PDB file of C-alpha atoms in Angstrom:
ATOM      1  CA  GLN A  51       8.594 -14.587 -11.625  1.00  0.00           C
ATOM      2  CA  VAL A  52       7.676 -11.789  -9.240  1.00  0.00           C
ATOM      3  CA  GLN A  53       4.051 -11.403  -8.289  1.00  0.00           C
ATOM      4  CA  LEU A  54       2.369  -8.851  -6.083  1.00  0.00           C
ATOM      5  CA  GLU A  55      -1.283  -9.681  -5.605  1.00  0.00           C
ATOM      6  CA  GLU A  56      -3.589  -7.312  -3.749  1.00  0.00           C
ATOM      7  CA  SER A  57      -6.871  -8.298  -2.171  1.00  0.00           C
ATOM      8  CA  GLY A  58      -9.338  -6.947   0.341  1.00  0.00           C
ATOM      9  CA  GLY A  59     -10.807  -4.014  -1.517  1.00  0.00           C
ATOM     10  CA  GLY A  60     -14.525  -3.381  -1.652  1.00  0.00           C
ATOM     11  CA  SER A  61     -17.314  -0.921  -1.045  1.00  0.00           C
ATOM     12  CA  VAL A  62     -18.010   0.481   2.404  1.00  0.00           C
ATOM     13  CA  GLN A  63     -19.819   3.401   3.928  1.00  0.00           C
ATOM     14  CA  ALA A  64     -17.965   6.311   5.413  1.00  0.00           C
ATOM     15  CA  GLY A  65     -16.600   5.414   8.819  1.00  0.00           C
ATOM     16  CA  GLY A  66     -16.143   1.791   7.876  1.00  0.00           C
ATOM     17  CA  SER A  67     -12.990  -0.284   7.697  1.00  0.00           C
ATOM     18  CA  LEU A  68     -11.178  -2.461   5.194  1.00  0.00           C
ATOM     19  CA  ARG A  69      -7.985  -4.459   5.360  1.00  0.00           C
ATOM     20  CA  LEU A  70      -5.935  -4.752   2.214  1.00  0.00           C
ATOM     21  CA  SER A  71      -3.397  -7.512   1.692  1.00  0.00           C
ATOM     22  CA  CYS A  72      -0.570  -7.796  -0.784  1.00  0.00           C
ATOM     23  CA  ALA A  73       0.959 -11.226  -1.191  1.00  0.00           C
ATOM     24  CA  ALA A  74       4.466 -10.979  -2.583  1.00  0.00           C
ATOM     25  CA  ALA A  75       6.042 -13.946  -4.325  1.00  0.00           C
ATOM     26  CA  GLY A  76       9.366 -14.303  -6.046  1.00  0.00           C
ATOM     27  CA  LEU A  77      10.965 -11.086  -4.867  1.00  0.00           C
ATOM     28  CA  PRO A  78      14.659 -11.510  -5.580  1.00  0.00           C
ATOM     29  CA  TYR A  79      15.835  -9.405  -2.675  1.00  0.00           C
ATOM     30  CA  THR A  80      16.452 -10.104   0.969  1.00  0.00           C
ATOM     31  CA  SER A  81      15.545  -6.524   1.871  1.00  0.00           C
ATOM     32  CA  HIS A  82      12.628  -4.702   0.401  1.00  0.00           C
ATOM     33  CA  CYS A  83      11.058  -1.321   0.295  1.00  0.00           C
ATOM     34  CA  MET A  84       7.313  -1.747   0.132  1.00  0.00           C
ATOM     35  CA  GLY A  85       4.446   0.655   0.011  1.00  0.00           C
ATOM     36  CA  TRP A  86       0.795   1.240  -0.673  1.00  0.00           C
ATOM     37  CA  PHE A  87      -0.210   3.745  -3.312  1.00  0.00           C
ATOM     38  CA  ARG A  88      -3.561   4.875  -4.619  1.00  0.00           C
ATOM     39  CA  GLN A  89      -4.960   6.586  -7.655  1.00  0.00           C
ATOM     40  CA  ALA A  90      -8.395   8.114  -7.928  1.00  0.00           C
ATOM     41  CA  PRO A  91      -9.955   8.889 -11.317  1.00  0.00           C
ATOM     42  CA  GLY A  92      -8.500  12.072 -12.746  1.00  0.00           C
ATOM     43  CA  LYS A  93      -5.881  12.365 -10.044  1.00  0.00           C
ATOM     44  CA  ASP A  94      -2.209  11.579  -9.803  1.00  0.00           C
ATOM     45  CA  ARG A  95      -1.047   8.483  -8.003  1.00  0.00           C
ATOM     46  CA  GLU A  96      -0.071   9.173  -4.412  1.00  0.00           C
ATOM     47  CA  GLY A  97       1.771   7.314  -1.720  1.00  0.00           C
ATOM     48  CA  VAL A  98      -0.394   6.214   1.178  1.00  0.00           C
ATOM     49  CA  ALA A  99       2.014   4.337   3.426  1.00  0.00           C
ATOM     50  CA  GLY A 100       5.537   3.029   3.135  1.00  0.00           C
ATOM     51  CA  ILE A 101       7.567   0.537   5.133  1.00  0.00           C
ATOM     52  CA  GLY A 102      11.313   0.544   4.872  1.00  0.00           C
ATOM     53  CA  SER A 103      13.657  -2.386   4.805  1.00  0.00           C
ATOM     54  CA  ALA A 104      14.312  -2.147   8.550  1.00  0.00           C
ATOM     55  CA  GLY A 105      10.659  -1.613   9.367  1.00  0.00           C
ATOM     56  CA  SER A 106      10.459   2.157   9.576  1.00  0.00           C
ATOM     57  CA  ILE A 107       7.047   3.446   8.572  1.00  0.00           C
ATOM     58  CA  ARG A 108       5.744   6.648   7.077  1.00  0.00           C
ATOM     59  CA  TYR A 109       2.216   7.711   6.203  1.00  0.00           C
ATOM     60  CA  ALA A 110       0.719  10.350   4.003  1.00  0.00           C
ATOM     61  CA  ASP A 111      -0.741  13.160   6.110  1.00  0.00           C
ATOM     62  CA  SER A 112      -4.207  12.429   4.765  1.00  0.00           C
ATOM     63  CA  VAL A 113      -4.296   8.946   6.317  1.00  0.00           C
ATOM     64  CA  LYS A 114      -2.324   9.393   9.535  1.00  0.00           C
ATOM     65  CA  GLY A 115      -4.182   8.034  12.510  1.00  0.00           C
ATOM     66  CA  ARG A 116      -6.595   6.089  10.310  1.00  0.00           C
ATOM     67  CA  PHE A 117      -4.432   3.683   8.290  1.00  0.00           C
ATOM     68  CA  THR A 118      -1.854   1.196   9.541  1.00  0.00           C
ATOM     69  CA  ILE A 119       0.709  -0.549   7.363  1.00  0.00           C
ATOM     70  CA  SER A 120       2.279  -3.782   8.514  1.00  0.00           C
ATOM     71  CA  LYS A 121       4.173  -6.701   7.071  1.00  0.00           C
ATOM     72  CA  ASP A 122       4.334 -10.374   7.816  1.00  0.00           C
ATOM     73  CA  ASN A 123       7.934 -11.127   6.932  1.00  0.00           C
ATOM     74  CA  THR A 124       7.555 -14.876   7.286  1.00  0.00           C
ATOM     75  CA  LYS A 125       4.785 -15.007   4.703  1.00  0.00           C
ATOM     76  CA  ASN A 126       5.863 -11.946   2.713  1.00  0.00           C
ATOM     77  CA  ILE A 127       2.463 -10.294   2.961  1.00  0.00           C
ATOM     78  CA  LEU A 128       1.979  -6.552   3.205  1.00  0.00           C
ATOM     79  CA  PHE A 129      -1.154  -5.246   4.915  1.00  0.00           C
ATOM     80  CA  LEU A 130      -2.987  -1.955   5.059  1.00  0.00           C
ATOM     81  CA  GLN A 131      -5.604  -1.631   7.760  1.00  0.00           C
ATOM     82  CA  MET A 132      -7.892   1.240   6.883  1.00  0.00           C
ATOM     83  CA  ASN A 133     -10.231   2.596   9.531  1.00  0.00           C
ATOM     84  CA  ASN A 134     -12.639   5.532   9.575  1.00  0.00           C
ATOM     85  CA  LEU A 135     -12.716   5.537   5.803  1.00  0.00           C
ATOM     86  CA  LYS A 136     -13.813   8.689   4.022  1.00  0.00           C
ATOM     87  CA  PRO A 137     -15.267   9.189   0.545  1.00  0.00           C
ATOM     88  CA  GLU A 138     -12.005  10.852  -0.477  1.00  0.00           C
ATOM     89  CA  ASP A 139     -10.224   7.542   0.165  1.00  0.00           C
ATOM     90  CA  THR A 140     -12.019   6.106  -2.863  1.00  0.00           C
ATOM     91  CA  ALA A 141      -9.346   4.947  -5.307  1.00  0.00           C
ATOM     92  CA  MET A 142      -7.570   1.999  -6.813  1.00  0.00           C
ATOM     93  CA  TYR A 143      -4.995   0.841  -4.295  1.00  0.00           C
ATOM     94  CA  TYR A 144      -1.718  -0.685  -5.378  1.00  0.00           C
ATOM     95  CA  CYS A 145       1.162  -2.241  -3.534  1.00  0.00           C
ATOM     96  CA  ALA A 146       4.675  -1.782  -4.801  1.00  0.00           C
ATOM     97  CA  ALA A 147       8.070  -3.203  -3.973  1.00  0.00           C
ATOM     98  CA  ASP A 148      11.680  -2.534  -4.728  1.00  0.00           C
ATOM     99  CA  GLY A 149      14.906  -3.974  -3.486  1.00  0.00           C
ATOM    100  CA  GLY A 150      17.616  -2.596  -1.295  1.00  0.00           C
ATOM    101  CA  TYR A 151      17.783  -0.725   1.963  1.00  0.00           C
ATOM    102  CA  CYS A 152      15.481   2.210   2.409  1.00  0.00           C
ATOM    103  CA  SER A 153      13.557   4.230   4.957  1.00  0.00           C
ATOM    104  CA  GLY A 154       9.817   4.354   5.335  1.00  0.00           C
ATOM    105  CA  ALA A 155       9.891   7.871   3.970  1.00  0.00           C
ATOM    106  CA  TYR A 156      11.589   6.651   0.809  1.00  0.00           C
ATOM    107  CA  ALA A 157       9.164   3.743   0.480  1.00  0.00           C
ATOM    108  CA  LEU A 158       6.233   6.164   0.742  1.00  0.00           C
ATOM    109  CA  THR A 159       7.528   8.301  -2.090  1.00  0.00           C
ATOM    110  CA  MET A 160       8.938   5.694  -4.489  1.00  0.00           C
ATOM    111  CA  THR A 161       8.370   7.055  -7.960  1.00  0.00           C
ATOM    112  CA  ASP A 162       9.544   4.073  -9.956  1.00  0.00           C
ATOM    113  CA  PRO A 163       9.490   0.884  -7.897  1.00  0.00           C
ATOM    114  CA  LYS A 164      10.438  -2.177  -9.823  1.00  0.00           C
ATOM    115  CA  TYR A 165       7.306  -4.172  -9.011  1.00  0.00           C
ATOM    116  CA  TRP A 166       3.618  -3.268  -8.887  1.00  0.00           C
ATOM    117  CA  GLY A 167       0.505  -5.212  -8.143  1.00  0.00           C
ATOM    118  CA  GLN A 168      -2.616  -5.074 -10.282  1.00  0.00           C
ATOM    119  CA  GLY A 169      -4.558  -3.049  -7.760  1.00  0.00           C
ATOM    120  CA  THR A 170      -7.699  -3.454  -5.700  1.00  0.00           C
ATOM    121  CA  GLN A 171     -10.591  -1.008  -5.769  1.00  0.00           C
ATOM    122  CA  VAL A 172     -11.741   0.763  -2.622  1.00  0.00           C
ATOM    123  CA  THR A 173     -15.009   2.682  -2.794  1.00  0.00           C
ATOM    124  CA  VAL A 174     -16.300   4.680   0.165  1.00  0.00           C
ATOM    125  CA  SER A 175     -19.792   6.102   0.031  1.00  0.00           C
ATOM    126  CA  SER A 176     -21.084   8.955   2.149  1.00  0.00           C
TER     127      SER A 176
END
C-alpha cells in the first residue's frame, strides 16, 4: 500500500521558516516524479516545487529563492525548506508522486499524479 505522509506544517509569522517532510512508503517504482503542491481557500491548487526522476528541480516563480526542494533517496523522504515565508504562502501543502522518468518541470506541473498525501497546513501571519 502506497503512503505519502506530510509533516512539518504549522503557524509562523511572516519572515519565518518551516521545513515540510513527506515520507513515501510503498511506491512501486524505481524512478519517481515528486512534487509539492498547495491550495489556499478559494484558489486552485498550484505547483510549488517539483523534482524529476534524475534530480532536476523546478520552482514556481512565486517561491524561487525562498523555497528549496530536496529528497533523501535512501529514506524516500521529500523535503521542502521554506524560508522568508509570506502571508500569501498560507495554504494546505501536499506532496505528490508518480512513476516513470520525468523532468523537474513536469513534476512541478503534474495535473494527475497517481499518489497524493493528506496535506499539512501552513499558516503565515503578517
